[in-house]
mmCIF file with all atom_site columns, C-alpha atoms in Angstrom:
data_model
loop_
_atom_site.group_PDB
_atom_site.id
_atom_site.type_symbol
_atom_site.label_atom_id
_atom_site.label_alt_id
_atom_site.label_comp_id
_atom_site.label_asym_id
_atom_site.label_entity_id
_atom_site.label_seq_id
_atom_site.pdbx_PDB_ins_code
_atom_site.Cartn_x
_atom_site.Cartn_y
_atom_site.Cartn_z
_atom_site.occupancy
_atom_site.B_iso_or_equiv
_atom_site.pdbx_formal_charge
_atom_site.auth_seq_id
_atom_site.auth_comp_id
_atom_site.auth_asym_id
_atom_site.auth_atom_id
_atom_site.pdbx_PDB_model_num
ATOM 1   C CA . UNK A 1 1   ? 71.350 87.837  13.109  1.00 85.00 ? 16  UNK A CA 1
ATOM 2   C CA . UNK A 1 2   ? 74.567 90.497  13.562  1.00 91.00 ? 17  UNK A CA 1
ATOM 3   C CA . UNK A 1 3   ? 74.503 93.027  11.597  1.00 89.00 ? 18  UNK A CA 1
ATOM 4   C CA . UNK A 1 4   ? 77.137 92.363  9.530   1.00 92.00 ? 19  UNK A CA 1
ATOM 5   C CA . UNK A 1 5   ? 74.440 89.760  8.744   1.00 93.00 ? 20  UNK A CA 1
ATOM 6   C CA . UNK A 1 6   ? 71.926 91.974  8.421   1.00 90.00 ? 21  UNK A CA 1
ATOM 7   C CA . UNK A 1 7   ? 73.869 94.158  6.585   1.00 87.00 ? 22  UNK A CA 1
ATOM 8   C CA . UNK A 1 8   ? 75.253 91.358  3.776   1.00 91.00 ? 23  UNK A CA 1
ATOM 9   C CA . UNK A 1 9   ? 72.226 90.347  3.183   1.00 90.00 ? 24  UNK A CA 1
ATOM 10  C CA . UNK A 1 10  ? 70.703 94.082  2.054   1.00 83.00 ? 25  UNK A CA 1
ATOM 11  C CA . UNK A 1 11  ? 73.426 94.457  -0.265  1.00 87.00 ? 26  UNK A CA 1
ATOM 12  C CA . UNK A 1 12  ? 72.755 90.731  -2.181  1.00 93.00 ? 27  UNK A CA 1
ATOM 13  C CA . UNK A 1 13  ? 68.835 91.788  -2.706  1.00 91.00 ? 28  UNK A CA 1
ATOM 14  C CA . UNK A 1 14  ? 67.809 93.545  -5.306  1.00 91.00 ? 29  UNK A CA 1
ATOM 15  C CA . UNK A 1 15  ? 67.101 96.546  -4.444  1.00 82.00 ? 30  UNK A CA 1
ATOM 16  C CA . UNK A 1 16  ? 64.287 97.617  -6.756  1.00 83.00 ? 31  UNK A CA 1
ATOM 17  C CA . UNK A 1 17  ? 62.384 93.787  -6.252  1.00 89.00 ? 32  UNK A CA 1
ATOM 18  C CA . UNK A 1 18  ? 62.674 94.509  -2.378  1.00 85.00 ? 33  UNK A CA 1
ATOM 19  C CA . UNK A 1 19  ? 60.855 98.340  -3.186  1.00 83.00 ? 34  UNK A CA 1
ATOM 20  C CA . UNK A 1 20  ? 58.604 96.519  -4.851  1.00 85.00 ? 35  UNK A CA 1
ATOM 21  C CA . UNK A 1 21  ? 57.550 93.622  -2.286  1.00 89.00 ? 36  UNK A CA 1
ATOM 22  C CA . UNK A 1 22  ? 57.623 95.664  0.676   1.00 88.00 ? 37  UNK A CA 1
ATOM 23  C CA . UNK A 1 23  ? 55.268 98.726  -1.151  1.00 86.00 ? 38  UNK A CA 1
ATOM 24  C CA . UNK A 1 24  ? 52.915 95.591  -1.910  1.00 89.00 ? 39  UNK A CA 1
ATOM 25  C CA . UNK A 1 25  ? 52.413 94.374  1.545   1.00 91.00 ? 40  UNK A CA 1
ATOM 26  C CA . UNK A 1 26  ? 52.452 97.683  2.786   1.00 89.00 ? 41  UNK A CA 1
ATOM 27  C CA . UNK A 1 27  ? 49.579 99.029  0.969   1.00 87.00 ? 42  UNK A CA 1
ATOM 28  C CA . UNK A 1 28  ? 47.535 96.091  1.343   1.00 89.00 ? 43  UNK A CA 1
ATOM 29  C CA . UNK A 1 29  ? 47.317 97.091  4.869   1.00 90.00 ? 44  UNK A CA 1
ATOM 30  C CA . UNK A 1 30  ? 46.798 100.749 4.444   1.00 89.00 ? 45  UNK A CA 1
ATOM 31  C CA . UNK A 1 31  ? 42.986 101.403 5.628   1.00 88.00 ? 46  UNK A CA 1
ATOM 32  C CA . UNK A 1 32  ? 40.444 103.114 3.340   1.00 86.00 ? 47  UNK A CA 1
ATOM 33  C CA . UNK A 1 33  ? 40.493 107.373 3.289   1.00 86.00 ? 48  UNK A CA 1
ATOM 34  C CA . UNK A 1 34  ? 44.468 106.890 4.841   1.00 90.00 ? 49  UNK A CA 1
ATOM 35  C CA . UNK A 1 35  ? 46.635 110.158 4.759   1.00 94.00 ? 50  UNK A CA 1
ATOM 36  C CA . UNK A 1 36  ? 49.567 109.494 3.086   1.00 94.00 ? 51  UNK A CA 1
ATOM 37  C CA . UNK A 1 37  ? 52.542 112.550 4.132   1.00 95.00 ? 52  UNK A CA 1
ATOM 38  C CA . UNK A 1 38  ? 55.575 112.317 1.607   1.00 95.00 ? 53  UNK A CA 1
ATOM 39  C CA . UNK A 1 39  ? 58.735 114.297 2.442   1.00 92.00 ? 54  UNK A CA 1
ATOM 40  C CA . UNK A 1 40  ? 62.238 113.464 2.300   1.00 88.00 ? 55  UNK A CA 1
ATOM 41  C CA . UNK A 1 41  ? 65.498 113.372 4.963   1.00 84.00 ? 56  UNK A CA 1
ATOM 42  C CA . UNK A 1 42  ? 68.833 113.092 4.504   1.00 78.00 ? 57  UNK A CA 1
ATOM 43  C CA . UNK A 1 43  ? 70.761 109.977 5.317   1.00 75.00 ? 58  UNK A CA 1
ATOM 44  C CA . UNK A 1 44  ? 73.210 110.616 8.178   1.00 68.00 ? 59  UNK A CA 1
ATOM 45  C CA . UNK A 1 45  ? 76.521 110.470 6.814   1.00 67.00 ? 60  UNK A CA 1
ATOM 46  C CA . UNK A 1 46  ? 75.879 110.152 3.508   1.00 65.00 ? 61  UNK A CA 1
ATOM 47  C CA . UNK A 1 47  ? 77.269 114.075 2.964   1.00 66.00 ? 62  UNK A CA 1
ATOM 48  C CA . UNK A 1 48  ? 80.137 115.109 0.506   1.00 66.00 ? 63  UNK A CA 1
ATOM 49  C CA . UNK A 1 49  ? 81.487 118.040 -0.669  1.00 62.00 ? 64  UNK A CA 1
ATOM 50  C CA . UNK A 1 50  ? 81.600 119.711 2.831   1.00 64.00 ? 65  UNK A CA 1
ATOM 51  C CA . UNK A 1 51  ? 83.090 123.226 1.824   1.00 69.00 ? 66  UNK A CA 1
ATOM 52  C CA . UNK A 1 52  ? 81.667 122.655 -1.436  1.00 63.00 ? 67  UNK A CA 1
ATOM 53  C CA . UNK A 1 53  ? 78.381 125.758 -3.273  1.00 62.00 ? 68  UNK A CA 1
ATOM 54  C CA . UNK A 1 54  ? 76.746 122.067 -4.037  1.00 65.00 ? 69  UNK A CA 1
ATOM 55  C CA . UNK A 1 55  ? 77.134 119.357 -1.354  1.00 67.00 ? 70  UNK A CA 1
ATOM 56  C CA . UNK A 1 56  ? 76.020 116.322 -1.889  1.00 72.00 ? 71  UNK A CA 1
ATOM 57  C CA . UNK A 1 57  ? 73.720 113.365 -0.067  1.00 72.00 ? 72  UNK A CA 1
ATOM 58  C CA . UNK A 1 58  ? 71.786 110.221 -0.118  1.00 79.00 ? 73  UNK A CA 1
ATOM 59  C CA . UNK A 1 59  ? 68.224 111.463 0.718   1.00 83.00 ? 74  UNK A CA 1
ATOM 60  C CA . UNK A 1 60  ? 65.141 109.141 1.663   1.00 86.00 ? 75  UNK A CA 1
ATOM 61  C CA . UNK A 1 61  ? 61.921 110.166 0.445   1.00 92.00 ? 76  UNK A CA 1
ATOM 62  C CA . UNK A 1 62  ? 58.743 108.227 2.472   1.00 92.00 ? 77  UNK A CA 1
ATOM 63  C CA . UNK A 1 63  ? 54.959 108.463 2.326   1.00 94.00 ? 78  UNK A CA 1
ATOM 64  C CA . UNK A 1 64  ? 53.908 108.040 5.288   1.00 95.00 ? 79  UNK A CA 1
ATOM 65  C CA . UNK A 1 65  ? 50.038 106.657 6.237   1.00 93.00 ? 80  UNK A CA 1
ATOM 66  C CA . UNK A 1 66  ? 49.267 109.015 8.863   1.00 94.00 ? 81  UNK A CA 1
ATOM 67  C CA . UNK A 1 67  ? 46.382 107.337 10.302  1.00 92.00 ? 82  UNK A CA 1
ATOM 68  C CA . UNK A 1 68  ? 47.904 103.775 10.629  1.00 92.00 ? 83  UNK A CA 1
ATOM 69  C CA . UNK A 1 69  ? 51.554 104.844 10.636  1.00 94.00 ? 84  UNK A CA 1
ATOM 70  C CA . UNK A 1 70  ? 52.651 102.545 7.717   1.00 92.00 ? 85  UNK A CA 1
ATOM 71  C CA . UNK A 1 71  ? 55.586 103.801 5.431   1.00 92.00 ? 86  UNK A CA 1
ATOM 72  C CA . UNK A 1 72  ? 53.483 103.086 3.005   1.00 91.00 ? 87  UNK A CA 1
ATOM 73  C CA . UNK A 1 73  ? 56.858 103.375 0.281   1.00 90.00 ? 88  UNK A CA 1
ATOM 74  C CA . UNK A 1 74  ? 59.968 105.212 -0.045  1.00 89.00 ? 89  UNK A CA 1
ATOM 75  C CA . UNK A 1 75  ? 62.719 105.883 -2.543  1.00 87.00 ? 90  UNK A CA 1
ATOM 76  C CA . UNK A 1 76  ? 66.416 106.913 -2.089  1.00 85.00 ? 91  UNK A CA 1
ATOM 77  C CA . UNK A 1 77  ? 67.607 109.353 -4.376  1.00 84.00 ? 92  UNK A CA 1
ATOM 78  C CA . UNK A 1 78  ? 71.361 111.426 -4.628  1.00 82.00 ? 93  UNK A CA 1
ATOM 79  C CA . UNK A 1 79  ? 71.074 114.734 -4.879  1.00 78.00 ? 94  UNK A CA 1
ATOM 80  C CA . UNK A 1 80  ? 73.798 115.397 -6.706  1.00 74.00 ? 95  UNK A CA 1
ATOM 81  C CA . UNK A 1 81  ? 72.391 113.318 -9.560  1.00 81.00 ? 96  UNK A CA 1
ATOM 82  C CA . UNK A 1 82  ? 67.858 114.339 -9.208  1.00 82.00 ? 97  UNK A CA 1
ATOM 83  C CA . UNK A 1 83  ? 65.798 116.372 -6.394  1.00 85.00 ? 98  UNK A CA 1
ATOM 84  C CA . UNK A 1 84  ? 63.492 115.278 -3.760  1.00 86.00 ? 99  UNK A CA 1
ATOM 85  C CA . UNK A 1 85  ? 60.710 116.810 -6.658  1.00 89.00 ? 100 UNK A CA 1
ATOM 86  C CA . UNK A 1 86  ? 61.434 114.586 -9.020  1.00 91.00 ? 101 UNK A CA 1
ATOM 87  C CA . UNK A 1 87  ? 61.858 111.148 -6.576  1.00 91.00 ? 102 UNK A CA 1
ATOM 88  C CA . UNK A 1 88  ? 58.639 112.281 -4.832  1.00 92.00 ? 103 UNK A CA 1
ATOM 89  C CA . UNK A 1 89  ? 56.940 112.747 -8.167  1.00 92.00 ? 104 UNK A CA 1
ATOM 90  C CA . UNK A 1 90  ? 58.235 108.549 -9.195  1.00 91.00 ? 105 UNK A CA 1
ATOM 91  C CA . UNK A 1 91  ? 57.102 107.353 -5.897  1.00 91.00 ? 106 UNK A CA 1
ATOM 92  C CA . UNK A 1 92  ? 53.697 108.603 -6.186  1.00 92.00 ? 107 UNK A CA 1
ATOM 93  C CA . UNK A 1 93  ? 53.656 107.489 -9.653  1.00 91.00 ? 108 UNK A CA 1
ATOM 94  C CA . UNK A 1 94  ? 54.870 103.770 -8.503  1.00 88.00 ? 109 UNK A CA 1
ATOM 95  C CA . UNK A 1 95  ? 52.260 104.204 -5.433  1.00 89.00 ? 110 UNK A CA 1
ATOM 96  C CA . UNK A 1 96  ? 49.037 105.076 -7.758  1.00 89.00 ? 111 UNK A CA 1
ATOM 97  C CA . UNK A 1 97  ? 50.564 102.324 -10.132 1.00 87.00 ? 112 UNK A CA 1
ATOM 98  C CA . UNK A 1 98  ? 50.582 100.005 -6.854  1.00 83.00 ? 113 UNK A CA 1
ATOM 99  C CA . UNK A 1 99  ? 47.043 101.328 -5.203  1.00 83.00 ? 114 UNK A CA 1
ATOM 100 C CA . UNK A 1 100 ? 44.083 103.117 -6.210  1.00 84.00 ? 115 UNK A CA 1
ATOM 101 C CA . UNK A 1 101 ? 44.833 106.761 -4.917  1.00 86.00 ? 116 UNK A CA 1
ATOM 102 C CA . UNK A 1 102 ? 41.351 108.053 -5.685  1.00 84.00 ? 117 UNK A CA 1
ATOM 103 C CA . UNK A 1 103 ? 40.237 108.903 -2.454  1.00 82.00 ? 118 UNK A CA 1
ATOM 104 C CA . UNK A 1 104 ? 43.306 109.720 -0.947  1.00 86.00 ? 119 UNK A CA 1
ATOM 105 C CA . UNK A 1 105 ? 44.476 112.230 0.706   1.00 90.00 ? 120 UNK A CA 1
ATOM 106 C CA . UNK A 1 106 ? 48.765 113.099 -0.380  1.00 92.00 ? 121 UNK A CA 1
ATOM 107 C CA . UNK A 1 107 ? 49.720 115.919 1.288   1.00 93.00 ? 122 UNK A CA 1
ATOM 108 C CA . UNK A 1 108 ? 53.790 117.591 0.737   1.00 92.00 ? 123 UNK A CA 1
ATOM 109 C CA . UNK A 1 109 ? 55.388 120.365 1.954   1.00 88.00 ? 124 UNK A CA 1
ATOM 110 C CA . UNK A 1 110 ? 56.088 123.822 0.350   1.00 85.00 ? 125 UNK A CA 1
ATOM 111 C CA . UNK A 1 111 ? 58.796 122.912 -1.659  1.00 82.00 ? 126 UNK A CA 1
ATOM 112 C CA . UNK A 1 112 ? 56.194 120.938 -4.218  1.00 82.00 ? 127 UNK A CA 1
ATOM 113 C CA . UNK A 1 113 ? 54.562 124.352 -4.748  1.00 82.00 ? 128 UNK A CA 1
ATOM 114 C CA . UNK A 1 114 ? 55.496 125.996 -7.796  1.00 73.00 ? 129 UNK A CA 1
ATOM 115 C CA . UNK A 1 115 ? 54.270 127.446 -11.200 1.00 65.00 ? 130 UNK A CA 1
ATOM 116 C CA . UNK A 1 116 ? 56.360 125.739 -13.588 1.00 64.00 ? 131 UNK A CA 1
ATOM 117 C CA . UNK A 1 117 ? 54.823 122.293 -12.994 1.00 53.00 ? 132 UNK A CA 1
ATOM 118 C CA . UNK A 1 118 ? 56.480 118.938 -14.862 1.00 49.00 ? 133 UNK A CA 1
ATOM 119 C CA . UNK A 1 119 ? 54.745 117.166 -17.812 1.00 49.00 ? 134 UNK A CA 1
ATOM 120 C CA . UNK A 1 120 ? 53.930 114.055 -15.217 1.00 51.00 ? 135 UNK A CA 1
ATOM 121 C CA . UNK A 1 121 ? 52.548 116.048 -12.663 1.00 50.00 ? 136 UNK A CA 1
ATOM 122 C CA . UNK A 1 122 ? 48.559 116.637 -12.218 1.00 51.00 ? 137 UNK A CA 1
ATOM 123 C CA . UNK A 1 123 ? 45.953 119.406 -12.242 1.00 48.00 ? 138 UNK A CA 1
ATOM 124 C CA . UNK A 1 124 ? 46.232 120.471 -9.281  1.00 47.00 ? 139 UNK A CA 1
ATOM 125 C CA . UNK A 1 125 ? 42.775 120.027 -7.114  1.00 47.00 ? 140 UNK A CA 1
ATOM 126 C CA . UNK A 1 126 ? 42.940 123.609 -5.569  1.00 45.00 ? 141 UNK A CA 1
ATOM 127 C CA . UNK A 1 127 ? 44.398 126.940 -6.367  1.00 40.00 ? 142 UNK A CA 1
ATOM 128 C CA . UNK A 1 128 ? 45.847 129.689 -3.389  1.00 42.00 ? 143 UNK A CA 1
ATOM 129 C CA . UNK A 1 129 ? 45.445 133.356 -4.639  1.00 40.00 ? 144 UNK A CA 1
ATOM 130 C CA . UNK A 1 130 ? 45.191 134.699 -8.045  1.00 41.00 ? 145 UNK A CA 1
ATOM 131 C CA . UNK A 1 131 ? 48.557 135.939 -7.936  1.00 40.00 ? 146 UNK A CA 1
#
């Protein structure tokens, strides 16, 4: 099919249902002991407010299986409405509901390391210095 047909089909699909079906398919294929790397990337050509102090853009947070090469789950967020931190926490919560993450290593970049943690986030497994 042409890109126009693919676009029309994707616009007609319920995004939440598609995301849940994809997550179920992908997580069923993850190997035991998988390492999930969670990170966000801005979607090209979605920036608005180029000259403003607060630019708005769409980004995609994904959980990538390092060993398997599979994207286990992904979610989009709009910078002007929420943050990468909140989107990543939602993504991990959705994954935890679909998959037992007990023996799964989940990595995040330094943006997610903060002293102020939300009420939803888990207790840290390891701590750095005592500062």
